Coordinates of C-alpha atoms in Angstrom, one line a residue:
X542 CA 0.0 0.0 0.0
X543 CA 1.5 3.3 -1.0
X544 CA 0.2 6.8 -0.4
X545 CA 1.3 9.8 -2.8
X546 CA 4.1 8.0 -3.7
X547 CA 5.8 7.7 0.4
X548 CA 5.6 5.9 2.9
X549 CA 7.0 2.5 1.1
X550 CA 4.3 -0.7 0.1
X551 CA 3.0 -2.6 2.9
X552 CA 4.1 -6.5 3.2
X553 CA 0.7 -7.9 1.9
X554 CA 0.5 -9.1 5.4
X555 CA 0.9 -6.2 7.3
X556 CA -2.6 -5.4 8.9
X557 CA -1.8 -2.0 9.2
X558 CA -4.2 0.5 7.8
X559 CA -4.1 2.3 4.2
X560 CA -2.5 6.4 4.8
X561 CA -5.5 8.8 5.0
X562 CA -5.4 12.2 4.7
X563 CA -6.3 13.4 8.6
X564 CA -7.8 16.3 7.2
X565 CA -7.2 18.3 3.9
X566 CA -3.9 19.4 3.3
X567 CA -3.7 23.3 3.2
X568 CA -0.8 22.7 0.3
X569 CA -3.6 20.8 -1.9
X570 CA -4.8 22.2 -5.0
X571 CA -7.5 25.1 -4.1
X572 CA -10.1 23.1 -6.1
X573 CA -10.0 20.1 -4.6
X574 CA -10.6 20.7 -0.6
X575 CA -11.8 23.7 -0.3
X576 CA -14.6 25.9 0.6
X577 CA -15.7 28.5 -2.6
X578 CA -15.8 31.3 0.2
X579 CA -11.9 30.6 0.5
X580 CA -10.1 33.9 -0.6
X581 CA -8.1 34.4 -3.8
X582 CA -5.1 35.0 -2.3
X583 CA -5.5 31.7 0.2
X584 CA -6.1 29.8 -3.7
X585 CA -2.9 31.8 -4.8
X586 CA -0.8 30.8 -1.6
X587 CA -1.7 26.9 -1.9
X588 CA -0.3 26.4 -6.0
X589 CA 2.9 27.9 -4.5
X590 CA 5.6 25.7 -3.0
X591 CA 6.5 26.1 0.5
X592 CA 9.7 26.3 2.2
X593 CA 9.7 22.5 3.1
X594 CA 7.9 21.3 0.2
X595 CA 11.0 18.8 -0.4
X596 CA 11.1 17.5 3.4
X597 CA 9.9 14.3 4.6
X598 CA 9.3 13.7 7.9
X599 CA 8.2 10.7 9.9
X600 CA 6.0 11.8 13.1
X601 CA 5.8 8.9 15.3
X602 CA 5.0 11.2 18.3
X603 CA 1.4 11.6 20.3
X604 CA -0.9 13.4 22.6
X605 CA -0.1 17.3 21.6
X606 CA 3.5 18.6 21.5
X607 CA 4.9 16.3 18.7
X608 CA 1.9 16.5 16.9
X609 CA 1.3 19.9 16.8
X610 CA 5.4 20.5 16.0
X611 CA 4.2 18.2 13.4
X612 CA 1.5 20.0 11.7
X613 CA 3.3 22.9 12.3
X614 CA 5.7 21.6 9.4
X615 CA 3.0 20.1 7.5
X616 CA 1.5 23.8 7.7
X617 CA 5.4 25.1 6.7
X618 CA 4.4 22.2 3.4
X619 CA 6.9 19.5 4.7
X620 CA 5.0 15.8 3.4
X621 CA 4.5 14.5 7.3
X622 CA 3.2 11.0 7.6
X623 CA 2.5 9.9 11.3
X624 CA 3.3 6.5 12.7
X625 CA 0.6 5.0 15.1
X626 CA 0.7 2.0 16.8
X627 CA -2.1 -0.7 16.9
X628 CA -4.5 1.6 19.2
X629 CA -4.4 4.6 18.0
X630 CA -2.9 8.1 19.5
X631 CA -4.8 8.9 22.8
X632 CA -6.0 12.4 21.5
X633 CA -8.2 10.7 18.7
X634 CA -10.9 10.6 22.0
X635 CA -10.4 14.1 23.1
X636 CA -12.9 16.4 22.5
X637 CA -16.5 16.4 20.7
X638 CA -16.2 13.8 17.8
X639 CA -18.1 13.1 14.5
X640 CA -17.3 9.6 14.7
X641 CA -15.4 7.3 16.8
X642 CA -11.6 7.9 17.3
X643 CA -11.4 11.2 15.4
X644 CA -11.8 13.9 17.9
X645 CA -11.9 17.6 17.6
X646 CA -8.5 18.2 18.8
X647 CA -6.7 15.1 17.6
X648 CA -7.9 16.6 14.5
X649 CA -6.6 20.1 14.9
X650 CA -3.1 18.8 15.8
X651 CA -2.9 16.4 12.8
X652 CA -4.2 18.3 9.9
X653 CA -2.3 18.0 6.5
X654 CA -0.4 15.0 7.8
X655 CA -1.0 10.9 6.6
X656 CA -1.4 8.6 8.8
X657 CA -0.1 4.9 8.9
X658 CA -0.8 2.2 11.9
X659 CA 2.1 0.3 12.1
X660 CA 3.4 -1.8 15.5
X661 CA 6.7 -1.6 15.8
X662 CA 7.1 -4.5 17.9
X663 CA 6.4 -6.8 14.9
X664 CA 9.1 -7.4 13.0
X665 CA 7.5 -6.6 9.7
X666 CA 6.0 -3.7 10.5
X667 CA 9.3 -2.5 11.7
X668 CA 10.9 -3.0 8.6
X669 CA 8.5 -0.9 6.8
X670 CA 9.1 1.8 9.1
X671 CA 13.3 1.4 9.0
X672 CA 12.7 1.7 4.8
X673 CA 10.6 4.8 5.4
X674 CA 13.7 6.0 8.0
X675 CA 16.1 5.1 5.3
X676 CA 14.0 7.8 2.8
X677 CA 13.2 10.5 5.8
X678 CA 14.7 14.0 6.7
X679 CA 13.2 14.3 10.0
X680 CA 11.9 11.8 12.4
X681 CA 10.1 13.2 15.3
X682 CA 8.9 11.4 18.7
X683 CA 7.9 11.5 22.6
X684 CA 8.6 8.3 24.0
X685 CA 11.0 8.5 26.7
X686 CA 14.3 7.3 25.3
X687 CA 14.4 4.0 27.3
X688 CA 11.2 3.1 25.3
X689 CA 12.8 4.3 22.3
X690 CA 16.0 1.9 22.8
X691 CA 13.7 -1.1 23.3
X692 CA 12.3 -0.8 20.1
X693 CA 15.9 -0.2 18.7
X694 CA 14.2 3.3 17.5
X695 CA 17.4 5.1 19.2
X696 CA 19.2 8.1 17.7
X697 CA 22.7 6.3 17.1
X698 CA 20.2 3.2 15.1
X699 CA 18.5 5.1 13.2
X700 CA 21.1 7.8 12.4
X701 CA 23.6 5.5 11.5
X702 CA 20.5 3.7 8.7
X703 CA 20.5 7.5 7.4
X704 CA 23.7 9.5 8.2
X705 CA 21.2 12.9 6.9
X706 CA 18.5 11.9 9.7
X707 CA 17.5 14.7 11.9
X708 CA 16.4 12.9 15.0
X709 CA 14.4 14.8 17.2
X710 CA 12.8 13.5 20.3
X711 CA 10.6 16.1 22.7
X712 CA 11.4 14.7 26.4
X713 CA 10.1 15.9 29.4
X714 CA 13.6 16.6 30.8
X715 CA 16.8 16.7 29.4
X716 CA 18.5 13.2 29.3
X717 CA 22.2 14.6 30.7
X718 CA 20.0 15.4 34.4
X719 CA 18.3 13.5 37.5
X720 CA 14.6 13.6 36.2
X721 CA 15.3 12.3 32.9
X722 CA 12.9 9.3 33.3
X723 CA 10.1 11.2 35.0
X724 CA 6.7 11.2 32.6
X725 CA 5.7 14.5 32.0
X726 CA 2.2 16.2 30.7
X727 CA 1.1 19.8 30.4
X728 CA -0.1 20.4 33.8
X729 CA 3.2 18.9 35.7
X730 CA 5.3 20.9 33.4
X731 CA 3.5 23.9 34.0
X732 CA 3.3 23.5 38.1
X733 CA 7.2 22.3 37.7
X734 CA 8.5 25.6 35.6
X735 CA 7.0 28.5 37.8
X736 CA 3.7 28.9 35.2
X737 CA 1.0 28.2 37.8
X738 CA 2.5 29.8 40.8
X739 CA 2.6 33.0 39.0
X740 CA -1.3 33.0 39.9
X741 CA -0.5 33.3 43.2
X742 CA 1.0 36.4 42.9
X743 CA -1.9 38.2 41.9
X744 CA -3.7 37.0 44.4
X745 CA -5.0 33.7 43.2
X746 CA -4.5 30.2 44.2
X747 CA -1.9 28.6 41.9
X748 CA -3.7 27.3 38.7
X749 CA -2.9 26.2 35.3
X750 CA -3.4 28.1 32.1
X751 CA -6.7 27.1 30.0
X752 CA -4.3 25.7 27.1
X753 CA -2.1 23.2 26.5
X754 CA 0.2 26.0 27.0
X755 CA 3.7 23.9 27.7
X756 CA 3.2 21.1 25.2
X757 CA 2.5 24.1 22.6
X758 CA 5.5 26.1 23.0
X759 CA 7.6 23.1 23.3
X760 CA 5.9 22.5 19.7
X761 CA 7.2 26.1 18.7
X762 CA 10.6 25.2 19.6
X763 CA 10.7 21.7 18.3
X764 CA 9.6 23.6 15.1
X765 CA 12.8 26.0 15.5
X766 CA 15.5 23.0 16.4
X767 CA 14.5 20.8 13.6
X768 CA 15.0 24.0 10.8
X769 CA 18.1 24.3 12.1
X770 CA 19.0 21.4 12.2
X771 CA 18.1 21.3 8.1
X772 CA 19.6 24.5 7.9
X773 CA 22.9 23.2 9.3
X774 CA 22.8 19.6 7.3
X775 CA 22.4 21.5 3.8
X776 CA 25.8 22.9 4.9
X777 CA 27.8 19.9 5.9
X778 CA 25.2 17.2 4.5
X779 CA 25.1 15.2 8.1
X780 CA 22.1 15.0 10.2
X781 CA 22.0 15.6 13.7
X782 CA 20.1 14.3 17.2
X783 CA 17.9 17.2 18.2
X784 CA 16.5 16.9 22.4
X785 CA 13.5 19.4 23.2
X786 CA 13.0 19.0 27.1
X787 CA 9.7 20.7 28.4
X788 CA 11.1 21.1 31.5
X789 CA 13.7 23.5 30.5
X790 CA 12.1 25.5 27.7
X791 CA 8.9 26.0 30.3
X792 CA 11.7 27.5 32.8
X793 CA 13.7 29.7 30.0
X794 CA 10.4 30.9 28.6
X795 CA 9.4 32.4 31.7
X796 CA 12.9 33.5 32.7
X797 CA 13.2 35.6 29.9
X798 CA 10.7 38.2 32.3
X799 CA 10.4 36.7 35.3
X800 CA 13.8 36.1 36.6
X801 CA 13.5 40.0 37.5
X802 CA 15.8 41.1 40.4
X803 CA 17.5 38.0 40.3
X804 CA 19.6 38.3 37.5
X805 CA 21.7 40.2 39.1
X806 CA 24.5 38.8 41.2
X807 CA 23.9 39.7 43.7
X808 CA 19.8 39.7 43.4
X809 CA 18.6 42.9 42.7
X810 CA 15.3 42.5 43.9
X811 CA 13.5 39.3 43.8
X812 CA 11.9 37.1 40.5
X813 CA 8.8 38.7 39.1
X814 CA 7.7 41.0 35.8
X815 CA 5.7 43.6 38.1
X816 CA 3.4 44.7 35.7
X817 CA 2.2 41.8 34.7
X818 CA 1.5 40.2 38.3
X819 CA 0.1 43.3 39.1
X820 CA -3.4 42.8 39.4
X821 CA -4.4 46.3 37.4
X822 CA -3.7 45.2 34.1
X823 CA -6.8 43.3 33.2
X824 CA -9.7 43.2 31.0
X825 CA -12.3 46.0 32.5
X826 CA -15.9 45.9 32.4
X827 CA -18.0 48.4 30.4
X828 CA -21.9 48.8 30.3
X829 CA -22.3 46.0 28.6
X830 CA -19.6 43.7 28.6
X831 CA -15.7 43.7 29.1
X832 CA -12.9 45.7 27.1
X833 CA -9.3 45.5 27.3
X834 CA -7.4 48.9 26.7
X835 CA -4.0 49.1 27.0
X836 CA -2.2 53.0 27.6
X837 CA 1.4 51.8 27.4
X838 CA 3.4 54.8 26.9
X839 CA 2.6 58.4 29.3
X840 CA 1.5 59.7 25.7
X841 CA -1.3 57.2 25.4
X842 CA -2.3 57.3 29.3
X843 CA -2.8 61.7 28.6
X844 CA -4.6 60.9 25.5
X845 CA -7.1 58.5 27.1
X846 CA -7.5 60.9 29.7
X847 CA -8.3 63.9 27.8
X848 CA -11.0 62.2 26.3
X849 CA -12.8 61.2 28.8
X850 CA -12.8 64.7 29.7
X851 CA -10.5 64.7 33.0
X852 CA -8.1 67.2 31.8
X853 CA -6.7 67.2 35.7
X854 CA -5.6 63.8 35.0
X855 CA -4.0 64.2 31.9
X856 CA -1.8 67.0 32.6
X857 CA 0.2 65.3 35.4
X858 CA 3.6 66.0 34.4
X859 CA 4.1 61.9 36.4
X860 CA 2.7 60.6 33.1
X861 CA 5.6 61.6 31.0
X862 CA 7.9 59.9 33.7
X863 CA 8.4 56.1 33.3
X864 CA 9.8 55.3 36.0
X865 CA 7.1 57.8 38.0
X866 CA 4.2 55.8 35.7
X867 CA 5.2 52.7 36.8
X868 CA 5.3 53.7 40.5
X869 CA 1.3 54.5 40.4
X870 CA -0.1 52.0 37.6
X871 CA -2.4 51.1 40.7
X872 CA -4.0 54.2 40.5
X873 CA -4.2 55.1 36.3
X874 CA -5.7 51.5 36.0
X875 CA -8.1 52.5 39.2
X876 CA -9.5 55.4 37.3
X877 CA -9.6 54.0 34.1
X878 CA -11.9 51.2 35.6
X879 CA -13.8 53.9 37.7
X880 CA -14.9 55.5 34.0
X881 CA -14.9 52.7 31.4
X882 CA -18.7 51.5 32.7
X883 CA -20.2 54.1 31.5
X884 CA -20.1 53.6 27.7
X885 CA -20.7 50.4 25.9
X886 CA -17.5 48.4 24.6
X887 CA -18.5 49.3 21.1
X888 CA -18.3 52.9 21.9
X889 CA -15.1 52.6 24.1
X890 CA -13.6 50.8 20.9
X891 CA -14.8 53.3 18.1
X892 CA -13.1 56.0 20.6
X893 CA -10.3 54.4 21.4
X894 CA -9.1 53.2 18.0
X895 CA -9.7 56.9 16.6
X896 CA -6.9 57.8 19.0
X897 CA -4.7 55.1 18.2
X898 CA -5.0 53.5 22.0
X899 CA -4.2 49.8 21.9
X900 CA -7.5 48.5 23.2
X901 CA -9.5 45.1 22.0
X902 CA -12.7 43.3 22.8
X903 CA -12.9 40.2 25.0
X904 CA -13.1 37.6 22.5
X905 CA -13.9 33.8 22.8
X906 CA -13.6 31.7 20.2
X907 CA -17.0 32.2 18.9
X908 CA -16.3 35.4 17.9
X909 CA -13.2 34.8 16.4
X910 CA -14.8 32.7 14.0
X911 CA -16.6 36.3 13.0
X912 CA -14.0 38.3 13.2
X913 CA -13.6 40.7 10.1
X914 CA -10.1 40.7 10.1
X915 CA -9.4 37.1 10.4
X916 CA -12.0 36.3 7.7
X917 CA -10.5 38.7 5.3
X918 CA -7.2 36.7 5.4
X919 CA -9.0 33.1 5.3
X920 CA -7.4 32.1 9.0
X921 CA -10.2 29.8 9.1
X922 CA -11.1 27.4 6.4
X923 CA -13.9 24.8 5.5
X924 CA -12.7 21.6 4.1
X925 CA -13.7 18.3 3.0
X926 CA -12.5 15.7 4.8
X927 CA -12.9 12.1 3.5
X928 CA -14.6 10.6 6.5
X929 CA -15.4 13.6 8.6
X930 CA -17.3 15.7 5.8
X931 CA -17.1 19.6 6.3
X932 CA -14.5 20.7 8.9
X933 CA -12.8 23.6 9.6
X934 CA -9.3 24.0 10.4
X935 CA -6.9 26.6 10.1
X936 CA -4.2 27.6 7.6
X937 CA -0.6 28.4 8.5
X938 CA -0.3 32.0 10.2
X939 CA 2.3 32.7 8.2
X940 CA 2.9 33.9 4.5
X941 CA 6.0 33.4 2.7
X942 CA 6.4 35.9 -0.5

């Protein structure tokens, strides 16, 4: 069994299941998957090659950090096929479903990519993988590394079947340390790195973010390593073995502003981005609903003010002062919330936006799906999918020119 030329034929007795497409590939022809309310330009963008239109890459990862680092490529046009074993990833029964096993999210973090069931503990099936290996610029996984050896699916096999390999494997912490065979999820990583105590600080109980937020941005950097990686092989023409710990991206990510007084040695204060632990900065209500506006510079905070008609406000020569500004952002966000209920958020917004103050409605995703400005650049897009029927998914944020 072949699909689009790659992966290799199934032995006749493989029982593993023909490729499918998970849901229409963004990098298909514009006829062929697509809504007629699609835009022109979206039509225009998917005849044109991508940036990884020549990359192959094997995605034998589950759950949502290597799949969403792998649709991430699929959305950068790389030809992704993922590898599941005999039951299936463990996200295909997240989430509302159309039909068994292909749930909303599974579907969200799979899109573009084809999909082979293979187990790899069958000696056949593990060939068909190791020709496909033999073929592959990337191979991406997150099984911990001792799981990976058993299966003889380690970076020094595999790399040494195709010297041009780039081997990247998202662990929860980097193999050279003590927690290396810990398991790891979203939630542990986030408690572990600092992200939920940062509730604390304003006030809250320590809490999670309501995303995935660590398997994500571990995705984002996945993303990063492997295109450098390519970038590096097209110099020297050699592969390379490329770890992505959560653990430690969670904890640089939030270092980059939170470390605060301590990077300084000695600490100049303690860890902490005071503004945004303050509990000020937040989305205020109006007569109808909630608004965020955010006055960053003193020149924004005496334009707002002037509007509103408190001319007393505005001309406080502390406004011009940053370092004075930042000593009483209790009190502009104080009056700011004190006046903001007493115009709807659609007048706050019209007013706002004439004066060029950063200020946005509280959207959910509902309204996003509205929005004016992410339907006039085709974010979101209807497709066909072969068993599913009308989806929608979304198209690669970014353009290439």
């Amino acid at each position: 069994m072949r699909c689009s030329g790659w992966p290799p034929t199934m032995p006749p007795s493989s029982p593993a299941s023909p490729c499918r497409w998970m849901a229409a590939s963004p990098h298909a022809d514009a006829g062929a998957a697509r809504a007629a309310s699609v835009p022109p330009l979206a039509a225009r963008e998917a005849a044109m090659a991508g940036p990884l239109d020549t990359i192959r890459v094997l995605d034998l990862s589950t759950v949502i950090a290597g799949p969403y680092a792998g649709r991430i490529l699929s959305d950068l046009s790389a030809q992704v096929t993922k590898i599941e074993g005999p039951g299936g990833d463990i996200m295909r029964a997240a989430g509302p479903a159309r039909s068994p096993g292909m749930g909303a999210a599974y579907l969200g973090c799979n899109a573009g990519k084809q999909t082979l069931h293979l187990d790899l503990k069958d000696p056949a099936q593990r060939a068909v993988l190791l020709e496909m290996v033999a073929e592959a610029d990337v191979l991406l996984h997150n099984m911990r590394m001792a799981a990976a050896l058993r299966l003889n699916l380690g970076p020094q096999e595999l790399r040494a079947l195709n010297p041009r390999l780039v081997y990247c494997i998202i662990v929860g912490y980097g193999q050279d340390g003590p927690y290396r065979d810990r398991p790891a999820y979203d939630d542990v990583i986030q408690a572990e790195a600092g992200w939920a105590e940062l509730h604390a600080r304003t006030g809250d109980a320590p809490r999670y973010a309501p995303t995935i937020a660590a398997d994500k941005i571990t995705a984002l950097y996945a993303v990063a390593a492997i295109n450098a990686a390519l970038v590096a092989r097209a110099a020297t023409g050699v592969g390379a073995t490329v770890e992505v710990p959560m653990f430690e991206i969670m904890a640089s990510f939030l270092a980059v502003e939170h470390l605060a007084g301590l990077t300084f040695v000695p600490p100049q204060g303690t860890s902490g981005y005071e503004r945004v632990l303050s509990p000020h900065p937040r989305p205020y209500r109006t007569a109808d609903g909630f608004i965020c506006v955010m006055p960053y510079s003193g020149r924004h905070w005496r334009t707002v003010f002037t509007a509103i008609g408190r001319d007393d406000w505005a001309n406080d020569p502390d406004l011009m002062s940053d370092a004075a500004r930042a000593a009483m952002v209790g009190t502009l966000y104080a009056r700011l919330d004190a006046c903001l209920p007493a115009r709807s958020t659609a007048d706050w917004l019209d007013l706002l936006r004439g004066l060029d103050i950063p200020c946005a409605p509280v959207n959910g995703m509902d309204a996003l799906l509205e929005d004016a400005h992410l339907k006039a650049v085709g974010l979101f897009r209807q497709v066909e999918h072969p068993t599913e029927g009308a989806i929608l998914t979304v198209r690669s944020p970014i353009r290439y020119g």
